[in-house]
mmCIF file of C-alpha atoms in Angstrom:
data_model
loop_
_atom_site.group_PDB
_atom_site.id
_atom_site.type_symbol
_atom_site.label_atom_id
_atom_site.label_comp_id
_atom_site.label_asym_id
_atom_site.label_seq_id
_atom_site.Cartn_x
_atom_site.Cartn_y
_atom_site.Cartn_z
ATOM 1 C CA UNK S 274 4.545 75.406 -1.802
ATOM 2 C CA UNK S 275 7.552 76.253 -3.948
ATOM 3 C CA UNK S 276 5.266 76.588 -6.957
ATOM 4 C CA UNK S 277 3.060 79.102 -5.074
ATOM 5 C CA UNK S 278 6.045 81.312 -4.204
ATOM 6 C CA UNK S 279 7.401 81.130 -7.733
ATOM 7 C CA UNK S 280 4.017 81.999 -9.174
ATOM 8 C CA UNK S 281 3.590 85.038 -6.890
ATOM 9 C CA UNK S 282 7.026 86.417 -7.859
ATOM 10 C CA UNK S 283 6.792 85.873 -11.616
ATOM 11 C CA UNK S 284 3.348 87.312 -12.164
ATOM 12 C CA UNK S 285 3.026 91.049 -11.177
ATOM 13 C CA UNK S 286 -0.720 90.912 -11.064
ATOM 14 C CA UNK S 287 -0.863 87.998 -8.724
ATOM 15 C CA UNK S 288 -1.713 90.259 -5.753
ATOM 16 C CA UNK S 289 -5.075 90.905 -7.358
ATOM 17 C CA UNK S 290 -6.117 87.258 -7.442
ATOM 18 C CA UNK S 291 -7.954 85.545 -4.696
ATOM 19 C CA UNK S 292 -6.356 82.892 -2.580
ATOM 20 C CA UNK S 293 -8.500 80.154 -4.230
ATOM 21 C CA UNK S 294 -7.416 81.169 -7.722
ATOM 22 C CA UNK S 295 -3.763 81.143 -6.676
ATOM 23 C CA UNK S 296 -4.128 77.588 -5.325
ATOM 24 C CA UNK S 297 -5.767 76.320 -8.531
ATOM 25 C CA UNK S 298 -3.121 77.889 -10.736
ATOM 26 C CA UNK S 299 -0.388 76.461 -8.499
ATOM 27 C CA UNK S 300 -1.809 72.952 -8.813
ATOM 28 C CA UNK S 301 -1.953 73.283 -12.604
ATOM 29 C CA UNK S 302 1.645 74.469 -12.727
ATOM 30 C CA UNK S 303 2.734 71.587 -10.456
ATOM 31 C CA UNK S 304 1.049 69.042 -12.726
ATOM 32 C CA UNK S 305 2.736 70.466 -15.827
ATOM 33 C CA UNK S 306 6.131 70.331 -14.120
ATOM 34 C CA UNK S 307 5.578 66.722 -13.016
ATOM 35 C CA UNK S 308 4.597 65.640 -16.529
ATOM 36 C CA UNK S 309 7.729 67.245 -17.945
ATOM 37 C CA UNK S 310 9.987 65.470 -15.476
ATOM 38 C CA UNK S 311 8.348 61.962 -15.689
ATOM 39 C CA UNK S 312 7.196 60.575 -19.095
ATOM 40 C CA UNK S 313 3.750 59.044 -19.332
ATOM 41 C CA UNK S 314 4.981 55.458 -19.989
ATOM 42 C CA UNK S 315 6.980 55.552 -16.757
ATOM 43 C CA UNK S 316 3.945 56.800 -14.818
ATOM 44 C CA UNK S 317 1.733 54.027 -16.208
ATOM 45 C CA UNK S 318 4.235 51.220 -15.583
ATOM 46 C CA UNK S 319 3.470 49.132 -12.517
ATOM 47 C CA UNK S 320 6.046 48.727 -9.819
ATOM 48 C CA UNK S 321 5.799 44.902 -9.996
ATOM 49 C CA UNK S 322 6.079 44.711 -13.816
ATOM 50 C CA UNK S 323 8.222 41.648 -14.699
ATOM 51 C CA UNK S 324 10.081 43.432 -17.509
ATOM 52 C CA UNK S 325 11.152 46.255 -15.200
ATOM 53 C CA UNK S 326 12.217 43.905 -12.426
ATOM 54 C CA UNK S 327 14.170 41.716 -14.855
ATOM 55 C CA UNK S 328 15.935 44.743 -16.334
ATOM 56 C CA UNK S 329 17.033 45.896 -12.892
ATOM 57 C CA UNK S 330 18.289 42.402 -12.075
ATOM 58 C CA UNK S 331 20.113 41.950 -15.382
ATOM 59 C CA UNK S 332 21.773 45.359 -15.192
ATOM 60 C CA UNK S 333 24.212 44.072 -12.616
ATOM 61 C CA UNK S 334 23.752 40.332 -13.135
ATOM 62 C CA UNK S 335 27.406 39.656 -12.359
ATOM 63 C CA UNK S 336 26.889 40.777 -8.777
ATOM 64 C CA UNK S 337 23.297 39.843 -8.014
ATOM 65 C CA UNK S 338 21.496 36.481 -8.175
ATOM 66 C CA UNK S 339 18.831 36.337 -10.851
ATOM 67 C CA UNK S 340 15.421 35.713 -9.364
ATOM 68 C CA UNK S 341 13.731 32.352 -10.186
ATOM 69 C CA UNK S 342 10.417 34.085 -10.837
ATOM 70 C CA UNK S 343 11.855 36.481 -13.414
ATOM 71 C CA UNK S 344 10.183 35.740 -16.783
ATOM 72 C CA UNK S 345 10.782 37.706 -19.947
ATOM 73 C CA UNK S 346 8.735 37.703 -23.150
ATOM 74 C CA UNK S 347 11.077 37.157 -26.094
ATOM 75 C CA UNK S 348 10.338 40.608 -27.561
ATOM 76 C CA UNK S 349 11.424 42.379 -24.357
ATOM 77 C CA UNK S 350 14.917 40.942 -23.840
ATOM 78 C CA UNK S 351 17.441 43.531 -22.632
ATOM 79 C CA UNK S 352 20.738 44.145 -24.365
ATOM 80 C CA UNK S 353 22.734 43.788 -21.162
ATOM 81 C CA UNK S 354 25.016 41.026 -19.937
ATOM 82 C CA UNK S 355 22.050 38.810 -19.099
ATOM 83 C CA UNK S 356 20.829 38.909 -22.698
ATOM 84 C CA UNK S 357 23.704 36.717 -23.857
ATOM 85 C CA UNK S 358 22.601 34.077 -21.365
ATOM 86 C CA UNK S 359 19.067 34.129 -22.712
ATOM 87 C CA UNK S 360 20.110 33.307 -26.281
ATOM 88 C CA UNK S 361 21.292 29.840 -25.282
ATOM 89 C CA UNK S 362 18.168 28.903 -23.369
ATOM 90 C CA UNK S 363 16.078 26.300 -25.169
ATOM 91 C CA UNK S 364 12.756 26.968 -23.488
ATOM 92 C CA UNK S 365 9.466 27.077 -25.449
ATOM 93 C CA UNK S 366 9.132 30.150 -27.699
ATOM 94 C CA UNK S 367 6.434 31.927 -25.671
ATOM 95 C CA UNK S 368 8.423 32.630 -22.495
ATOM 96 C CA UNK S 369 11.982 32.373 -21.265
ATOM 97 C CA UNK S 370 12.765 31.328 -17.704
ATOM 98 C CA UNK S 371 16.041 32.550 -16.304
ATOM 99 C CA UNK S 372 18.217 30.368 -14.097
ATOM 100 C CA UNK S 373 15.449 27.892 -13.267
ATOM 101 C CA UNK S 374 17.183 24.801 -11.806
ATOM 102 C CA UNK S 375 16.820 21.487 -13.699
ATOM 103 C CA UNK S 376 15.266 18.496 -11.912
ATOM 104 C CA UNK S 377 17.762 16.111 -10.260
ATOM 105 C CA UNK S 378 19.286 13.621 -12.735
ATOM 106 C CA UNK S 379 18.455 10.688 -10.437
ATOM 107 C CA UNK S 380 14.738 11.362 -10.787
ATOM 108 C CA UNK S 381 14.707 11.262 -14.595
ATOM 109 C CA UNK S 382 13.764 8.130 -16.565
ATOM 110 C CA UNK S 383 15.753 8.003 -19.765
ATOM 111 C CA UNK S 384 14.622 6.263 -22.939
ATOM 112 C CA UNK S 385 11.446 4.419 -23.852
ATOM 113 C CA UNK S 386 10.160 0.884 -23.618
ATOM 114 C CA UNK S 387 10.373 -0.618 -27.082
ATOM 115 C CA UNK S 388 9.509 -3.959 -28.616
ATOM 116 C CA UNK S 389 12.703 -6.037 -28.935
ATOM 117 C CA UNK S 390 15.027 -5.608 -31.894
ATOM 118 C CA UNK S 391 16.559 -9.035 -31.235
ATOM 119 C CA UNK S 392 15.359 -12.181 -29.475
ATOM 120 C CA UNK S 393 17.289 -15.206 -28.226
ATOM 121 C CA UNK S 394 14.754 -17.839 -29.286
ATOM 122 C CA UNK S 395 16.540 -21.017 -28.186
ATOM 123 C CA UNK S 396 17.513 -23.600 -27.401
ATOM 124 C CA UNK S 397 16.900 -24.858 -23.893
ATOM 125 C CA UNK S 398 20.117 -26.069 -22.162
ATOM 126 C CA UNK S 399 22.156 -24.763 -25.062
ATOM 127 C CA UNK S 400 23.726 -21.795 -23.253
ATOM 128 C CA UNK S 401 21.112 -19.081 -23.709
ATOM 129 C CA UNK S 402 21.555 -17.632 -20.225
ATOM 130 C CA UNK S 403 25.304 -17.305 -20.727
ATOM 131 C CA UNK S 404 24.803 -15.569 -24.077
ATOM 132 C CA UNK S 405 22.370 -13.094 -22.545
ATOM 133 C CA UNK S 406 24.604 -12.300 -19.581
ATOM 134 C CA UNK S 407 27.664 -11.880 -21.774
ATOM 135 C CA UNK S 408 26.051 -9.626 -24.391
ATOM 136 C CA UNK S 409 24.486 -7.428 -21.694
ATOM 137 C CA UNK S 410 27.960 -6.169 -20.869
ATOM 138 C CA UNK S 411 27.712 -4.121 -24.050
ATOM 139 C CA UNK S 412 26.550 -0.561 -23.290
ATOM 140 C CA UNK S 413 24.308 -0.537 -26.358
ATOM 141 C CA UNK S 414 22.302 -3.592 -25.276
ATOM 142 C CA UNK S 415 19.450 -3.653 -22.775
ATOM 143 C CA UNK S 416 17.570 -6.876 -22.057
ATOM 144 C CA UNK S 417 14.608 -8.132 -20.079
ATOM 145 C CA UNK S 418 15.921 -9.995 -17.052
ATOM 146 C CA UNK S 419 13.437 -12.868 -17.058
ATOM 147 C CA UNK S 420 11.972 -15.096 -19.746
ATOM 148 C CA UNK S 421 8.736 -13.475 -20.910
ATOM 149 C CA UNK S 422 7.201 -16.495 -22.721
ATOM 150 C CA UNK S 423 5.073 -14.015 -24.629
ATOM 151 C CA UNK S 424 4.980 -15.726 -28.027
ATOM 152 C CA UNK S 425 4.302 -19.208 -26.648
ATOM 153 C CA UNK S 426 2.243 -18.753 -23.449
ATOM 154 C CA UNK S 427 1.117 -15.135 -23.068
ATOM 155 C CA UNK S 428 0.348 -14.061 -26.635
ATOM 156 C CA UNK S 429 -3.272 -13.245 -25.791
ATOM 157 C CA UNK S 430 -2.084 -10.472 -23.443
ATOM 158 C CA UNK S 431 -1.144 -8.319 -26.422
ATOM 159 C CA UNK S 432 1.919 -6.445 -27.624
ATOM 160 C CA UNK S 433 1.502 -3.547 -25.181
ATOM 161 C CA UNK S 434 1.734 -5.972 -22.274
ATOM 162 C CA UNK S 435 4.864 -7.411 -23.892
ATOM 163 C CA UNK S 436 6.325 -3.944 -24.420
ATOM 164 C CA UNK S 437 5.777 -3.180 -20.743
ATOM 165 C CA UNK S 438 8.157 -6.010 -19.788
ATOM 166 C CA UNK S 439 11.009 -4.477 -21.739
ATOM 167 C CA UNK S 440 13.672 -2.195 -20.207
ATOM 168 C CA UNK S 441 13.900 1.479 -21.141
ATOM 169 C CA UNK S 442 16.330 2.042 -23.984
ATOM 170 C CA UNK S 443 17.732 4.983 -25.899
ATOM 171 C CA UNK S 444 17.400 5.248 -29.677
ATOM 172 C CA UNK S 445 20.960 3.997 -30.133
ATOM 173 C CA UNK S 446 20.440 0.901 -27.948
ATOM 174 C CA UNK S 447 19.134 -2.567 -28.785
ATOM 175 C CA UNK S 448 16.287 -4.115 -26.801
ATOM 176 C CA UNK S 449 16.521 -7.879 -26.262
ATOM 177 C CA UNK S 450 14.801 -10.744 -24.517
ATOM 178 C CA UNK S 451 15.351 -14.499 -24.390
ATOM 179 C CA UNK S 452 12.911 -17.375 -24.106
ATOM 180 C CA UNK S 453 14.481 -20.714 -25.162
ATOM 181 C CA UNK S 454 11.168 -22.505 -25.758
ATOM 182 C CA UNK S 455 10.368 -20.207 -28.700
ATOM 183 C CA UNK S 456 12.533 -22.246 -31.090
ATOM 184 C CA UNK S 457 10.400 -25.384 -30.765
ATOM 185 C CA UNK S 458 6.966 -23.691 -30.555
ATOM 186 C CA UNK S 459 5.217 -23.940 -33.915
ATOM 187 C CA UNK S 460 3.276 -20.653 -33.697
ATOM 188 C CA UNK S 461 6.208 -18.497 -32.559
ATOM 189 C CA UNK S 462 7.853 -17.690 -35.938
ATOM 190 C CA UNK S 463 4.585 -16.442 -37.403
ATOM 191 C CA UNK S 464 3.823 -14.356 -34.313
ATOM 192 C CA UNK S 465 7.250 -12.720 -34.175
ATOM 193 C CA UNK S 466 7.027 -12.001 -37.904
ATOM 194 C CA UNK S 467 3.656 -10.328 -37.355
ATOM 195 C CA UNK S 468 5.283 -8.072 -34.748
ATOM 196 C CA UNK S 469 8.244 -7.187 -36.984
ATOM 197 C CA UNK S 470 9.833 -8.959 -39.927
ATOM 198 C CA UNK S 471 13.068 -7.112 -39.136
ATOM 199 C CA UNK S 472 13.523 -8.824 -35.751
ATOM 200 C CA UNK S 473 16.942 -10.457 -35.459
ATOM 201 C CA UNK S 474 16.907 -13.989 -34.072
ATOM 202 C CA UNK S 475 19.627 -15.751 -32.082
ATOM 203 C CA UNK S 476 19.724 -19.533 -31.655
ATOM 204 C CA UNK S 477 22.225 -21.148 -29.285
ATOM 205 C CA UNK S 478 22.731 -24.782 -30.369
ATOM 206 C CA UNK S 479 24.611 -27.611 -28.732
ATOM 207 C CA UNK S 480 25.348 -31.275 -29.422
ATOM 208 C CA UNK S 481 21.771 -32.662 -29.198
ATOM 209 C CA UNK S 482 22.879 -35.737 -27.232
ATOM 210 C CA UNK S 483 24.698 -33.674 -24.600
ATOM 211 C CA UNK S 484 21.814 -31.214 -24.580
ATOM 212 C CA UNK S 485 19.262 -34.003 -23.918
ATOM 213 C CA UNK S 486 21.325 -35.372 -21.004
ATOM 214 C CA UNK S 487 21.652 -31.858 -19.535
ATOM 215 C CA UNK S 488 17.898 -31.362 -19.906
ATOM 216 C CA UNK S 489 17.201 -34.634 -18.103
ATOM 217 C CA UNK S 490 19.684 -33.775 -15.325
ATOM 218 C CA UNK S 491 17.910 -30.465 -14.680
ATOM 219 C CA UNK S 492 14.473 -32.094 -14.611
ATOM 220 C CA UNK S 493 15.713 -34.786 -12.251
ATOM 221 C CA UNK S 494 16.656 -32.175 -9.636
ATOM 222 C CA UNK S 495 13.023 -31.055 -9.592
ATOM 223 C CA UNK S 496 11.449 -34.513 -9.959
ATOM 224 C CA UNK S 497 13.587 -37.083 -8.101
ATOM 225 C CA UNK S 498 11.255 -40.009 -8.920
ATOM 226 C CA UNK S 499 11.663 -39.467 -12.683
ATOM 227 C CA UNK S 500 12.142 -42.670 -14.748
ATOM 228 C CA UNK S 501 15.636 -43.355 -16.025
ATOM 229 C CA UNK S 502 17.016 -41.519 -19.037
ATOM 230 C CA UNK S 503 17.029 -44.692 -21.136
ATOM 231 C CA UNK S 504 13.389 -45.450 -20.304
ATOM 232 C CA UNK S 505 12.349 -41.979 -21.479
ATOM 233 C CA UNK S 506 14.637 -41.732 -24.508
ATOM 234 C CA UNK S 507 13.835 -45.083 -26.125
ATOM 235 C CA UNK S 508 10.678 -46.873 -27.100
ATOM 236 C CA UNK S 509 12.775 -49.989 -27.514
ATOM 237 C CA UNK S 510 16.273 -49.693 -26.092
ATOM 238 C CA UNK S 511 17.505 -53.032 -27.408
ATOM 239 C CA UNK S 512 16.498 -52.107 -30.964
ATOM 240 C CA UNK S 513 17.619 -48.490 -30.610
ATOM 241 C CA UNK S 514 14.181 -47.060 -31.383
ATOM 242 C CA UNK S 515 14.175 -43.494 -30.045
ATOM 243 C CA UNK S 516 11.042 -41.894 -28.613
ATOM 244 C CA UNK S 517 10.782 -38.652 -30.618
ATOM 245 C CA UNK S 518 7.779 -37.517 -28.580
ATOM 246 C CA UNK S 519 9.904 -36.924 -25.474
ATOM 247 C CA UNK S 520 10.612 -33.215 -25.319
ATOM 248 C CA UNK S 521 14.281 -33.666 -24.401
ATOM 249 C CA UNK S 522 14.786 -35.621 -27.628
ATOM 250 C CA UNK S 523 12.496 -33.515 -29.820
ATOM 251 C CA UNK S 524 14.279 -30.208 -29.064
ATOM 252 C CA UNK S 525 17.505 -31.584 -30.601
ATOM 253 C CA UNK S 526 15.919 -32.022 -34.042
ATOM 254 C CA UNK S 527 17.221 -28.600 -35.049
ATOM 255 C CA UNK S 528 16.723 -29.051 -38.792
ATOM 256 C CA UNK S 529 12.992 -29.723 -38.429
ATOM 257 C CA UNK S 530 12.438 -26.667 -36.222
ATOM 258 C CA UNK S 531 14.546 -24.433 -38.471
ATOM 259 C CA UNK S 532 12.379 -25.307 -41.477
ATOM 260 C CA UNK S 533 9.440 -23.723 -39.667
ATOM 261 C CA UNK S 534 11.416 -20.517 -38.976
ATOM 262 C CA UNK S 535 12.594 -20.201 -42.569
ATOM 263 C CA UNK S 536 8.979 -19.910 -43.715
ATOM 264 C CA UNK S 537 8.860 -16.480 -42.047
ATOM 265 C CA UNK S 538 12.473 -15.262 -41.783
ATOM 266 C CA UNK S 539 15.442 -15.369 -44.158
ATOM 267 C CA UNK S 540 18.481 -17.260 -42.946
ATOM 268 C CA UNK S 541 20.465 -14.003 -42.878
ATOM 269 C CA UNK S 542 18.282 -12.826 -39.974
ATOM 270 C CA UNK S 543 19.088 -15.863 -37.831
ATOM 271 C CA UNK S 544 22.413 -16.129 -36.008
ATOM 272 C CA UNK S 545 23.618 -19.438 -34.578
ATOM 273 C CA UNK S 546 25.871 -19.555 -31.511
ATOM 274 C CA UNK S 547 27.821 -22.738 -30.822
ATOM 275 C CA UNK S 548 27.241 -23.852 -27.235
ATOM 276 C CA UNK S 549 30.572 -25.700 -27.256
ATOM 277 C CA UNK S 550 32.532 -22.705 -28.588
ATOM 278 C CA UNK S 551 30.775 -20.498 -26.059
ATOM 279 C CA UNK S 552 32.635 -22.491 -23.382
ATOM 280 C CA UNK S 553 36.036 -22.807 -25.058
ATOM 281 C CA UNK S 554 36.188 -19.376 -26.718
ATOM 282 C CA UNK S 555 33.431 -17.042 -25.467
ATOM 283 C CA UNK S 556 35.135 -13.910 -26.807
ATOM 284 C CA UNK S 557 35.066 -15.190 -30.405
ATOM 285 C CA UNK S 558 31.413 -16.220 -30.181
ATOM 286 C CA UNK S 559 30.521 -12.807 -28.725
ATOM 287 C CA UNK S 560 32.510 -11.061 -31.461
ATOM 288 C CA UNK S 561 30.443 -12.822 -34.143
ATOM 289 C CA UNK S 562 27.254 -12.012 -32.299
ATOM 290 C CA UNK S 563 28.141 -8.320 -31.981
ATOM 291 C CA UNK S 564 28.823 -8.212 -35.724
ATOM 292 C CA UNK S 565 25.431 -9.780 -36.411
ATOM 293 C CA UNK S 566 23.682 -7.184 -34.238
ATOM 294 C CA UNK S 567 25.578 -4.321 -35.872
ATOM 295 C CA UNK S 568 27.414 -3.438 -32.659
ATOM 296 C CA UNK S 569 30.962 -2.304 -32.111
ATOM 297 C CA UNK S 570 33.132 -5.106 -30.710
ATOM 298 C CA UNK S 571 33.314 -4.007 -27.098
ATOM 299 C CA UNK S 572 32.870 -7.386 -25.357
ATOM 300 C CA UNK S 573 36.259 -9.087 -25.790
ATOM 301 C CA UNK S 574 38.494 -11.677 -24.155
ATOM 302 C CA UNK S 575 39.442 -9.176 -21.442
ATOM 303 C CA UNK S 576 35.947 -9.674 -19.957
ATOM 304 C CA UNK S 577 36.260 -13.452 -19.365
ATOM 305 C CA UNK S 578 38.150 -15.999 -17.322
ATOM 306 C CA UNK S 579 37.633 -19.754 -17.132
ATOM 307 C CA UNK S 580 36.263 -21.099 -13.858
ATOM 308 C CA UNK S 581 37.717 -24.599 -13.518
ATOM 309 C CA UNK S 582 35.365 -25.511 -10.671
ATOM 310 C CA UNK S 583 32.228 -24.869 -12.724
ATOM 311 C CA UNK S 584 33.799 -25.781 -16.059
ATOM 312 C CA UNK S 585 32.414 -22.592 -17.609
ATOM 313 C CA UNK S 586 33.720 -19.128 -18.437
ATOM 314 C CA UNK S 587 32.792 -16.356 -16.014
ATOM 315 C CA UNK S 588 32.855 -12.607 -16.267
ATOM 316 C CA UNK S 589 35.801 -10.823 -14.717
ATOM 317 C CA UNK S 590 34.830 -8.403 -12.008
ATOM 318 C CA UNK S 591 34.217 -4.901 -13.337
ATOM 319 C CA UNK S 592 35.997 -1.963 -11.775
ATOM 320 C CA UNK S 593 34.701 -1.050 -8.301
ATOM 321 C CA UNK S 594 32.943 -4.438 -8.060
ATOM 322 C CA UNK S 595 33.489 -6.882 -5.257
ATOM 323 C CA UNK S 596 33.860 -10.213 -7.048
ATOM 324 C CA UNK S 597 33.715 -11.901 -10.460
ATOM 325 C CA UNK S 598 30.285 -12.843 -11.807
ATOM 326 C CA UNK S 599 29.505 -16.450 -12.742
ATOM 327 C CA UNK S 600 26.234 -18.029 -13.727
ATOM 328 C CA UNK S 601 24.018 -19.498 -11.017
ATOM 329 C CA UNK S 602 24.364 -22.823 -9.241
ATOM 330 C CA UNK S 603 21.969 -24.443 -11.733
ATOM 331 C CA UNK S 604 24.612 -23.985 -14.457
ATOM 332 C CA UNK S 605 27.452 -26.468 -14.739
ATOM 333 C CA UNK S 606 25.779 -29.369 -12.951
ATOM 334 C CA UNK S 607 27.449 -32.761 -13.163
ATOM 335 C CA UNK S 608 25.478 -34.775 -15.715
ATOM 336 C CA UNK S 609 23.817 -38.055 -14.912
ATOM 337 C CA UNK S 610 25.892 -41.011 -16.086
ATOM 338 C CA UNK S 611 24.340 -42.605 -19.173
ATOM 339 C CA UNK S 612 25.173 -46.002 -20.601
ATOM 340 C CA UNK S 613 27.698 -45.732 -23.454
ATOM 341 C CA UNK S 614 25.578 -47.887 -25.769
ATOM 342 C CA UNK S 615 22.605 -45.558 -25.258
ATOM 343 C CA UNK S 616 24.747 -42.559 -26.161
ATOM 344 C CA UNK S 617 25.986 -44.223 -29.361
ATOM 345 C CA UNK S 618 22.421 -45.137 -30.337
ATOM 346 C CA UNK S 619 21.376 -41.527 -29.859
ATOM 347 C CA UNK S 620 24.299 -40.287 -31.953
ATOM 348 C CA UNK S 621 23.247 -42.602 -34.774
ATOM 349 C CA UNK S 622 19.693 -41.307 -34.464
ATOM 350 C CA UNK S 623 20.671 -37.609 -34.583
ATOM 351 C CA UNK S 624 23.350 -37.925 -37.292
ATOM 352 C CA UNK S 625 21.103 -37.410 -40.368
ATOM 353 C CA UNK S 626 19.311 -34.493 -38.687
ATOM 354 C CA UNK S 627 22.646 -32.909 -37.775
ATOM 355 C CA UNK S 628 23.990 -33.229 -41.321
ATOM 356 C CA UNK S 629 20.865 -31.623 -42.708
ATOM 357 C CA UNK S 630 21.172 -28.820 -40.166
ATOM 358 C CA UNK S 631 24.801 -28.203 -41.141
ATOM 359 C CA UNK S 632 23.753 -27.899 -44.770
ATOM 360 C CA UNK S 633 20.907 -25.520 -43.966
ATOM 361 C CA UNK S 634 23.043 -23.082 -41.960
ATOM 362 C CA UNK S 635 26.280 -23.541 -43.909
ATOM 363 C CA UNK S 636 28.344 -24.529 -40.877
ATOM 364 C CA UNK S 637 29.621 -27.843 -39.493
ATOM 365 C CA UNK S 638 29.304 -27.904 -35.702
ATOM 366 C CA UNK S 639 31.171 -31.270 -35.521
ATOM 367 C CA UNK S 640 28.816 -33.036 -33.119
ATOM 368 C CA UNK S 641 30.429 -36.470 -33.420
#
């Protein structure tokens, strides 16, 4: 209406025009005025355009909450306060989400399941469970909780099945498992080598006579009607002829088993833990083991105390924990009493094997 009045005043000949002509000219003049006041790109922009809505939000971002749905293409970032926030966002290059909350940390699964870097391969009743529990204190070590028996019983299941049993680890962490029967299983060295020749091997050894008695004591708790130790250990007790086919005796022939391992792994890749020293000085044995694995010496004497009831070292309680942690009831059993003559006969039997083992590993374990 204002355009009609203005038109009638400015043009002197307007009184000669018809009413229809005046209306058409007024509409044309109105359109021209509108175009001058509002540029074409503003007219064409949609009210719900994400760039426009983000610009309005970012203009006073210090006072207003940025909307979760606000998405900006990288070539349309504003130069306002919000732009400095966008530069630090590490989203994919196509779009940039502003202030989208991260998923809760408790729902994330960190790391990947990897084949083990190190394996405790033996020996049974040597102290393998203690070694595993002690080294797991280290923050850079993750280990499977149970014996997998992959390389001796479950090899046909394949490496992916084996990998699935491993814990998730970060790149900086070592994956471990322990199965004591590996050391005496003939096929195991070749199979581990086929998986990775770089695998580090840990063998926990113990006086073979004491180890055999401990083995028998454990078996006796499960099989009460087991024959006596002497009947199983000797073919002829009076002559001192030892039955090497009995598993409890055969495991202690460390030199023979080690020869099989050295066909596939260099001695430098095999670390030997003394079962006796593990009891009397666990911190020193763990220090040597951490060096072998390339770990910082974090597990020290401050982590241990000697439990006189069990006759074994236990782990001191960590902060915010209720009680110290010792190995299970099956550890530290009182051994079956064996005739002294039988023990001396067994020591004579093992002596040449022990000496050969000392020479092979370059260390005297003093099992006499």
